[in-house]
Amino acid sequence: MPSLVPAPLARLPWGVLALVSAITGFGLVVLYSAANGRLMPWALPQGVRFCLFLAGALALSRVREPSLKAVAWPAYLLILVLLFGVEGLGAVRGGSRRWLDLKLLRLQPSELMKPAIVLALAAFYDHLPAAEIRRFAALWPAALAIGVPFLLVMAQPDLGTALMIAFGGVVAIFLAGVPVRWFLGGLALTAAATPVALGHMHEYQRNRIEIFLNPESDPQGAGYHIIQSKIAIGSGGVAGKGFLQGTQSHLDYLPEGHTDFVFATMAEEWGLGGGLLIIGAYLLVVGWGMGVSLRARTRFGRIAAGGLTATIFFYVAINLLMVMGLAPVVGIPLPLVSYGGSAMMTVLICLGLLMAIDRDARARS
């Protein structure tokens, strides 16, 4: 008997789509509470945004892997041009120049660079003969491809996004099989350059590092965010204070409780149980992405899927470490939960690309 469900729909990874929808749904509940029981200004726009981006991810999942490989470098170069455009024509918000105002929409090219750098490096190493992987010629073009957008984004300034671009690119290089000695050399070079980098950082960036090491040194200033975040998380206990019962966010003690520090808002009301639930959901999504990388039939697919999955993982890991005081505050939101479209767009682009690679791998097998 023929199936009532069309084949393209039947082949979709409904399990991971349900997980992503559940994470977003839980995030909408948290945003509803953060707005004191109102759909506006955060929950309703976030829900609409998710539906639009999810539709885009499903459309992206229909693209064949050879097409992804063919457009990887043109997309990277186009986004690089947009990053240069931000330097000269970008709109300034909150003291940073990160957006291009295109009248119909406000575009943040640095977000698009996160999946683009992974695809570009996957295409580079897919074309590179296996015998060349262990030579320096396999490293310096990739390092240049990462370094140019990294420096452009740092100049905006946006340390968190610059680090995300670098992390995704480094994972792609690692998955390509470049010798470990190059990574050890890179770590040594980074350690040696750190004092110089600190000297060229903006004052607020240096403050974030100093406050990470000792938040209590400025409890009413730069350390206020992280202190209030830890109070909110700790006060939630195991079971939480209850829906709409959070005090840190509702009384405005917790800054950015609907964006970067939304996990603290959630943990106060839903406690350790809610925190573990959402972390477990993220881990299942990351596990599925690594499975896509293992199932991929081409070098491009394996590297791209692994790098895209790492990008999602870094979003979650850096945000959680940040709100718990285990990493400096670098402005990385919690994807699908924090209010805002940039991180959601990037994660759903990654999801759509992963579905496309998975679909192609299943078709080949």
GROMACS .gro file of C-alpha atoms in nm:
model
  365
    1MET     CA    1   0.000   0.000   0.000
    2PRO     CA    2   0.149   0.336  -0.098
    3SER     CA    3   0.231   0.572   0.188
    4LEU     CA    4  -0.002   0.866   0.247
    5VAL     CA    5   0.301   1.080   0.336
    6PRO     CA    6   0.497   1.216   0.037
    7ALA     CA    7   0.847   1.068   0.015
    8PRO     CA    8   1.031   1.402   0.063
    9LEU     CA    9   0.843   1.457   0.389
   10ALA     CA   10   0.889   1.100   0.505
   11ARG     CA   11   1.267   1.130   0.464
   12LEU     CA   12   1.295   1.433   0.691
   13PRO     CA   13   1.457   1.374   1.034
   14TRP     CA   14   1.136   1.431   1.226
   15GLY     CA   15   1.299   1.343   1.557
   16VAL     CA   16   1.553   1.624   1.543
   17LEU     CA   17   1.293   1.866   1.403
   18ALA     CA   18   1.071   1.784   1.702
   19LEU     CA   19   1.366   1.846   1.937
   20VAL     CA   20   1.447   2.181   1.777
   21SER     CA   21   1.079   2.281   1.792
   22ALA     CA   22   1.059   2.175   2.157
   23ILE     CA   23   1.368   2.379   2.249
   24THR     CA   24   1.220   2.682   2.074
   25GLY     CA   25   0.880   2.625   2.233
   26PHE     CA   26   1.037   2.613   2.578
   27GLY     CA   27   1.226   2.930   2.490
   28LEU     CA   28   0.900   3.103   2.398
   29VAL     CA   29   0.759   3.009   2.739
   30VAL     CA   30   1.066   3.162   2.906
   31LEU     CA   31   1.038   3.480   2.696
   32TYR     CA   32   0.666   3.501   2.779
   33SER     CA   33   0.755   3.487   3.149
   34ALA     CA   34   1.044   3.735   3.110
   35ALA     CA   35   0.791   3.983   2.965
   36ASN     CA   36   0.571   3.939   3.276
   37GLY     CA   37   0.314   3.719   3.105
   38ARG     CA   38   0.289   3.906   2.775
   39LEU     CA   39   0.335   3.773   2.421
   40MET     CA   40   0.484   4.104   2.318
   41PRO     CA   41   0.748   4.226   2.275
   42TRP     CA   42   0.949   3.902   2.268
   43ALA     CA   43   0.762   3.570   2.254
   44LEU     CA   44   0.530   3.634   1.957
   45PRO     CA   45   0.794   3.786   1.721
   46GLN     CA   46   1.032   3.506   1.817
   47GLY     CA   47   0.773   3.241   1.730
   48VAL     CA   48   0.700   3.400   1.391
   49ARG     CA   49   1.071   3.428   1.322
   50PHE     CA   50   1.124   3.060   1.404
   51CYS     CA   51   0.848   2.949   1.163
   52LEU     CA   52   1.004   3.152   0.880
   53PHE     CA   53   1.359   3.029   0.944
   54LEU     CA   54   1.243   2.669   0.985
   55ALA     CA   55   1.072   2.689   0.646
   56GLY     CA   56   1.400   2.817   0.504
   57ALA     CA   57   1.590   2.528   0.665
   58LEU     CA   58   1.349   2.276   0.512
   59ALA     CA   59   1.396   2.437   0.171
   60LEU     CA   60   1.774   2.428   0.220
   61SER     CA   61   1.755   2.057   0.304
   62ARG     CA   62   1.648   1.990  -0.056
   63VAL     CA   63   1.978   2.119  -0.200
   64ARG     CA   64   2.211   1.843  -0.322
   65GLU     CA   65   2.558   1.808  -0.170
   66PRO     CA   66   2.743   1.876  -0.502
   67SER     CA   67   2.556   2.206  -0.526
   68LEU     CA   68   2.657   2.298  -0.171
   69LYS     CA   69   3.018   2.228  -0.257
   70ALA     CA   70   2.996   2.430  -0.578
   71VAL     CA   71   2.863   2.743  -0.405
   72ALA     CA   72   3.080   2.717  -0.090
   73TRP     CA   73   3.362   2.945  -0.203
   74PRO     CA   74   3.144   3.195  -0.396
   75ALA     CA   75   2.926   3.228  -0.082
   76TYR     CA   76   3.233   3.276   0.138
   77LEU     CA   77   3.374   3.547  -0.092
   78LEU     CA   78   3.036   3.725  -0.112
   79ILE     CA   79   3.004   3.731   0.267
   80LEU     CA   80   3.364   3.852   0.292
   81VAL     CA   81   3.276   4.143   0.063
   82LEU     CA   82   2.976   4.218   0.287
   83LEU     CA   83   3.207   4.220   0.591
   84PHE     CA   84   3.426   4.478   0.418
   85GLY     CA   85   3.106   4.668   0.343
   86VAL     CA   86   3.018   4.671   0.713
   87GLU     CA   87   3.350   4.843   0.786
   88GLY     CA   88   3.263   5.130   0.553
   89LEU     CA   89   2.883   5.145   0.541
   90GLY     CA   90   2.762   4.946   0.842
   91ALA     CA   91   2.500   5.072   1.085
   92VAL     CA   92   2.620   5.142   1.441
   93ARG     CA   93   2.417   4.994   1.728
   94GLY     CA   94   2.530   4.972   2.089
   95GLY     CA   95   2.872   5.110   2.001
   96SER     CA   96   2.942   4.834   1.746
   97ARG     CA   97   2.935   4.842   1.367
   98ARG     CA   98   2.800   4.495   1.278
   99TRP     CA   99   2.499   4.541   1.051
  100LEU     CA  100   2.432   4.639   0.691
  101ASP     CA  101   2.108   4.834   0.657
  102LEU     CA  102   1.956   4.711   0.327
  103LYS     CA  103   1.628   4.902   0.380
  104LEU     CA  104   1.414   4.585   0.362
  105LEU     CA  105   1.623   4.410   0.628
  106ARG     CA  106   1.915   4.462   0.861
  107LEU     CA  107   2.181   4.201   0.778
  108GLN     CA  108   2.465   4.084   1.003
  109PRO     CA  109   2.716   3.924   0.762
  110SER     CA  110   2.934   3.790   1.045
  111GLU     CA  111   2.656   3.546   1.136
  112LEU     CA  112   2.646   3.410   0.781
  113MET     CA  113   3.024   3.362   0.791
  114LYS     CA  114   2.992   3.095   1.062
  115PRO     CA  115   2.847   2.824   0.833
  116ALA     CA  116   3.018   2.971   0.526
  117ILE     CA  117   3.372   2.922   0.662
  118VAL     CA  118   3.294   2.557   0.740
  119LEU     CA  119   3.159   2.488   0.390
  120ALA     CA  120   3.448   2.672   0.223
  121LEU     CA  121   3.714   2.476   0.413
  122ALA     CA  122   3.527   2.149   0.357
  123ALA     CA  123   3.532   2.220  -0.018
  124PHE     CA  124   3.901   2.315  -0.003
  125TYR     CA  125   4.006   1.993   0.168
  126ASP     CA  126   3.776   1.785  -0.051
  127HIS     CA  127   3.967   1.905  -0.359
  128LEU     CA  128   4.307   1.871  -0.192
  129PRO     CA  129   4.488   1.541  -0.269
  130ALA     CA  130   4.525   1.318   0.038
  131ALA     CA  131   4.904   1.327   0.004
  132GLU     CA  132   4.902   1.706   0.053
  133ILE     CA  133   4.709   1.703   0.382
  134ARG     CA  134   5.022   1.657   0.594
  135ARG     CA  135   5.208   1.945   0.429
  136PHE     CA  136   5.210   2.311   0.521
  137ALA     CA  137   5.032   2.386   0.193
  138ALA     CA  138   4.723   2.229   0.350
  139LEU     CA  139   4.729   2.473   0.640
  140TRP     CA  140   4.818   2.825   0.533
  141PRO     CA  141   4.529   2.881   0.285
  142ALA     CA  142   4.282   2.764   0.549
  143ALA     CA  143   4.446   2.984   0.815
  144LEU     CA  144   4.420   3.281   0.579
  145ALA     CA  145   4.054   3.203   0.504
  146ILE     CA  146   3.983   3.207   0.879
  147GLY     CA  147   4.210   3.497   0.967
  148VAL     CA  148   4.065   3.761   0.732
  149PRO     CA  149   3.702   3.742   0.853
  150PHE     CA  150   3.825   3.693   1.210
  151LEU     CA  151   4.012   4.026   1.200
  152LEU     CA  152   3.724   4.203   1.024
  153VAL     CA  153   3.475   4.089   1.288
  154MET     CA  154   3.716   4.174   1.571
  155ALA     CA  155   3.734   4.527   1.432
  156GLN     CA  156   3.354   4.573   1.455
  157PRO     CA  157   3.417   4.492   1.753
  158ASP     CA  158   3.256   4.151   1.819
  159LEU     CA  159   3.488   3.914   2.003
  160GLY     CA  160   3.228   3.640   2.053
  161THR     CA  161   3.135   3.609   1.686
  162ALA     CA  162   3.502   3.627   1.579
  163LEU     CA  163   3.583   3.337   1.813
  164MET     CA  164   3.288   3.137   1.678
  165ILE     CA  165   3.415   3.181   1.320
  166ALA     CA  166   3.763   3.071   1.427
  167PHE     CA  167   3.634   2.771   1.624
  168GLY     CA  168   3.424   2.643   1.333
  169GLY     CA  169   3.714   2.681   1.092
  170VAL     CA  170   3.961   2.507   1.325
  171VAL     CA  171   3.724   2.212   1.368
  172ALA     CA  172   3.700   2.179   0.988
  173ILE     CA  173   4.080   2.177   0.962
  174PHE     CA  174   4.105   1.914   1.236
  175LEU     CA  175   3.844   1.690   1.073
  176ALA     CA  176   4.031   1.716   0.743
  177GLY     CA  177   4.321   1.529   0.905
  178VAL     CA  178   4.584   1.803   0.929
  179PRO     CA  179   4.866   1.680   1.159
  180VAL     CA  180   4.823   1.751   1.528
  181ARG     CA  181   5.165   1.918   1.546
  182TRP     CA  182   5.025   2.214   1.352
  183PHE     CA  183   4.753   2.258   1.615
  184LEU     CA  184   5.009   2.242   1.896
  185GLY     CA  185   5.217   2.501   1.714
  186GLY     CA  186   4.907   2.717   1.672
  187LEU     CA  187   4.832   2.694   2.045
  188ALA     CA  188   5.186   2.797   2.128
  189LEU     CA  189   5.166   3.090   1.886
  190THR     CA  190   4.830   3.195   2.033
  191ALA     CA  191   4.971   3.184   2.386
  192ALA     CA  192   5.268   3.395   2.280
  193ALA     CA  193   5.044   3.648   2.104
  194THR     CA  194   4.792   3.678   2.388
  195PRO     CA  195   4.968   3.968   2.567
  196VAL     CA  196   4.983   4.159   2.240
  197ALA     CA  197   4.616   4.082   2.168
  198LEU     CA  198   4.514   4.203   2.514
  199GLY     CA  199   4.695   4.529   2.449
  200HIS     CA  200   4.495   4.587   2.131
  201MET     CA  201   4.156   4.490   2.277
  202HIS     CA  202   3.890   4.750   2.344
  203GLU     CA  203   3.864   4.854   2.706
  204TYR     CA  204   3.528   4.683   2.756
  205GLN     CA  205   3.675   4.356   2.625
  206ARG     CA  206   3.965   4.372   2.872
  207ASN     CA  207   3.715   4.452   3.148
  208ARG     CA  208   3.519   4.139   3.065
  209ILE     CA  209   3.828   3.922   3.107
  210GLU     CA  210   3.922   4.092   3.434
  211ILE     CA  211   3.567   4.057   3.565
  212PHE     CA  212   3.562   3.689   3.465
  213LEU     CA  213   3.866   3.635   3.687
  214ASN     CA  214   3.719   3.839   3.975
  215PRO     CA  215   3.352   3.946   3.934
  216GLU     CA  216   3.337   4.084   4.289
  217SER     CA  217   3.599   4.347   4.206
  218ASP     CA  218   3.325   4.565   4.051
  219PRO     CA  219   2.988   4.430   4.175
  220GLN     CA  220   2.791   4.741   4.074
  221GLY     CA  221   2.964   4.787   3.738
  222ALA     CA  222   3.119   4.541   3.497
  223GLY     CA  223   3.070   4.246   3.734
  224TYR     CA  224   2.700   4.312   3.786
  225HIS     CA  225   2.576   4.091   3.501
  226ILE     CA  226   2.755   3.774   3.602
  227ILE     CA  227   2.687   3.817   3.975
  228GLN     CA  228   2.313   3.855   3.916
  229SER     CA  229   2.317   3.564   3.671
  230LYS     CA  230   2.472   3.332   3.929
  231ILE     CA  231   2.224   3.452   4.193
  232ALA     CA  232   1.933   3.376   3.958
  233ILE     CA  233   2.062   3.028   3.870
  234GLY     CA  234   2.142   2.941   4.232
  235SER     CA  235   1.812   3.069   4.369
  236GLY     CA  236   1.619   2.839   4.136
  237GLY     CA  237   1.739   2.532   4.325
  238VAL     CA  238   1.637   2.190   4.198
  239ALA     CA  239   1.272   2.253   4.107
  240GLY     CA  240   1.275   2.630   4.047
  241LYS     CA  241   1.053   2.906   4.184
  242GLY     CA  242   0.774   2.831   3.941
  243PHE     CA  243   0.643   2.972   3.614
  244LEU     CA  244   0.611   3.354   3.625
  245GLN     CA  245   0.756   3.353   3.978
  246GLY     CA  246   1.114   3.459   3.903
  247THR     CA  247   1.228   3.768   4.090
  248GLN     CA  248   1.571   3.843   3.940
  249SER     CA  249   1.427   3.895   3.592
  250HIS     CA  250   1.085   4.035   3.683
  251LEU     CA  251   1.232   4.294   3.919
  252ASP     CA  252   1.499   4.384   3.661
  253TYR     CA  253   1.793   4.274   3.871
  254LEU     CA  254   1.913   4.048   3.588
  255PRO     CA  255   2.026   4.249   3.283
  256GLU     CA  256   1.967   4.100   2.937
  257GLY     CA  257   1.743   3.833   3.088
  258HIS     CA  258   1.571   3.775   2.754
  259THR     CA  259   1.887   3.762   2.539
  260ASP     CA  260   2.237   3.662   2.650
  261PHE     CA  261   2.130   3.564   3.005
  262VAL     CA  262   1.804   3.391   2.919
  263PHE     CA  263   1.933   3.063   3.066
  264ALA     CA  264   1.954   3.233   3.407
  265THR     CA  265   1.593   3.351   3.367
  266MET     CA  266   1.489   2.996   3.283
  267ALA     CA  267   1.692   2.832   3.561
  268GLU     CA  268   1.541   3.061   3.826
  269GLU     CA  269   1.186   2.952   3.741
  270TRP     CA  270   1.245   2.594   3.625
  271GLY     CA  271   1.545   2.503   3.839
  272LEU     CA  272   1.809   2.240   3.783
  273GLY     CA  273   1.552   2.007   3.626
  274GLY     CA  274   1.462   2.257   3.354
  275GLY     CA  275   1.827   2.335   3.291
  276LEU     CA  276   1.922   1.969   3.252
  277LEU     CA  277   1.621   1.911   3.027
  278ILE     CA  278   1.719   2.179   2.778
  279ILE     CA  279   2.089   2.087   2.791
  280GLY     CA  280   1.992   1.724   2.720
  281ALA     CA  281   1.784   1.836   2.421
  282TYR     CA  282   2.078   2.031   2.280
  283LEU     CA  283   2.309   1.731   2.327
  284LEU     CA  284   2.066   1.510   2.135
  285VAL     CA  285   2.070   1.760   1.844
  286VAL     CA  286   2.451   1.770   1.853
  287GLY     CA  287   2.461   1.388   1.868
  288TRP     CA  288   2.240   1.368   1.560
  289GLY     CA  289   2.470   1.611   1.378
  290MET     CA  290   2.776   1.402   1.458
  291GLY     CA  291   2.585   1.099   1.329
  292VAL     CA  292   2.530   1.284   1.002
  293SER     CA  293   2.906   1.342   0.981
  294LEU     CA  294   2.975   0.973   1.038
  295ARG     CA  295   2.717   0.865   0.777
  296ALA     CA  296   2.839   1.108   0.510
  297ARG     CA  297   2.981   0.934   0.201
  298THR     CA  298   3.222   1.209   0.092
  299ARG     CA  299   3.508   1.397   0.255
  300PHE     CA  300   3.320   1.721   0.195
  301GLY     CA  301   3.011   1.586   0.370
  302ARG     CA  302   3.206   1.456   0.670
  303ILE     CA  303   3.400   1.777   0.725
  304ALA     CA  304   3.102   2.006   0.661
  305ALA     CA  305   2.864   1.812   0.886
  306GLY     CA  306   3.120   1.794   1.167
  307GLY     CA  307   3.201   2.165   1.144
  308LEU     CA  308   2.835   2.271   1.129
  309THR     CA  309   2.754   2.055   1.430
  310ALA     CA  310   3.050   2.204   1.618
  311THR     CA  311   2.915   2.552   1.541
  312ILE     CA  312   2.584   2.466   1.709
  313PHE     CA  313   2.771   2.310   2.002
  314PHE     CA  314   2.993   2.616   2.050
  315TYR     CA  315   2.687   2.842   2.063
  316VAL     CA  316   2.540   2.640   2.349
  317ALA     CA  317   2.863   2.567   2.535
  318ILE     CA  318   2.997   2.925   2.530
  319ASN     CA  319   2.664   3.074   2.640
  320LEU     CA  320   2.622   2.829   2.929
  321LEU     CA  321   2.981   2.878   3.046
  322MET     CA  322   2.931   3.253   3.020
  323VAL     CA  323   2.612   3.277   3.228
  324MET     CA  324   2.757   3.045   3.494
  325GLY     CA  325   3.070   3.256   3.530
  326LEU     CA  326   3.299   2.991   3.383
  327ALA     CA  327   3.396   3.200   3.079
  328PRO     CA  328   3.416   3.574   3.004
  329VAL     CA  329   3.099   3.745   2.885
  330VAL     CA  330   3.140   3.763   2.506
  331GLY     CA  331   2.783   3.825   2.390
  332ILE     CA  332   2.695   3.477   2.258
  333PRO     CA  333   2.319   3.409   2.287
  334LEU     CA  334   2.160   3.073   2.366
  335PRO     CA  335   2.038   2.956   2.021
  336LEU     CA  336   1.662   2.910   1.971
  337VAL     CA  337   1.595   3.038   2.324
  338SER     CA  338   1.748   3.387   2.345
  339TYR     CA  339   1.542   3.660   2.183
  340GLY     CA  340   1.679   3.770   1.847
  341GLY     CA  341   1.704   3.644   1.494
  342SER     CA  342   2.077   3.627   1.424
  343ALA     CA  343   2.166   3.315   1.626
  344MET     CA  344   1.839   3.145   1.533
  345MET     CA  345   1.905   3.209   1.164
  346THR     CA  346   2.258   3.068   1.186
  347VAL     CA  347   2.154   2.755   1.376
  348LEU     CA  348   1.867   2.680   1.138
  349ILE     CA  349   2.096   2.734   0.838
  350CYS     CA  350   2.331   2.479   0.995
  351LEU     CA  351   2.037   2.246   1.055
  352GLY     CA  352   1.917   2.281   0.695
  353LEU     CA  353   2.267   2.210   0.562
  354LEU     CA  354   2.299   1.907   0.789
  355MET     CA  355   1.965   1.773   0.664
  356ALA     CA  356   2.083   1.822   0.306
  357ILE     CA  357   2.406   1.630   0.370
  358ASP     CA  358   2.215   1.355   0.553
  359ARG     CA  359   1.961   1.327   0.272
  360ASP     CA  360   2.240   1.292   0.014
  361ALA     CA  361   2.421   1.029   0.224
  362ARG     CA  362   2.105   0.821   0.257
  363ALA     CA  363   2.039   0.849  -0.116
  364ARG     CA  364   2.393   0.728  -0.193
  365SER     CA  365   2.360   0.432   0.042
   0.00000   0.00000   0.00000
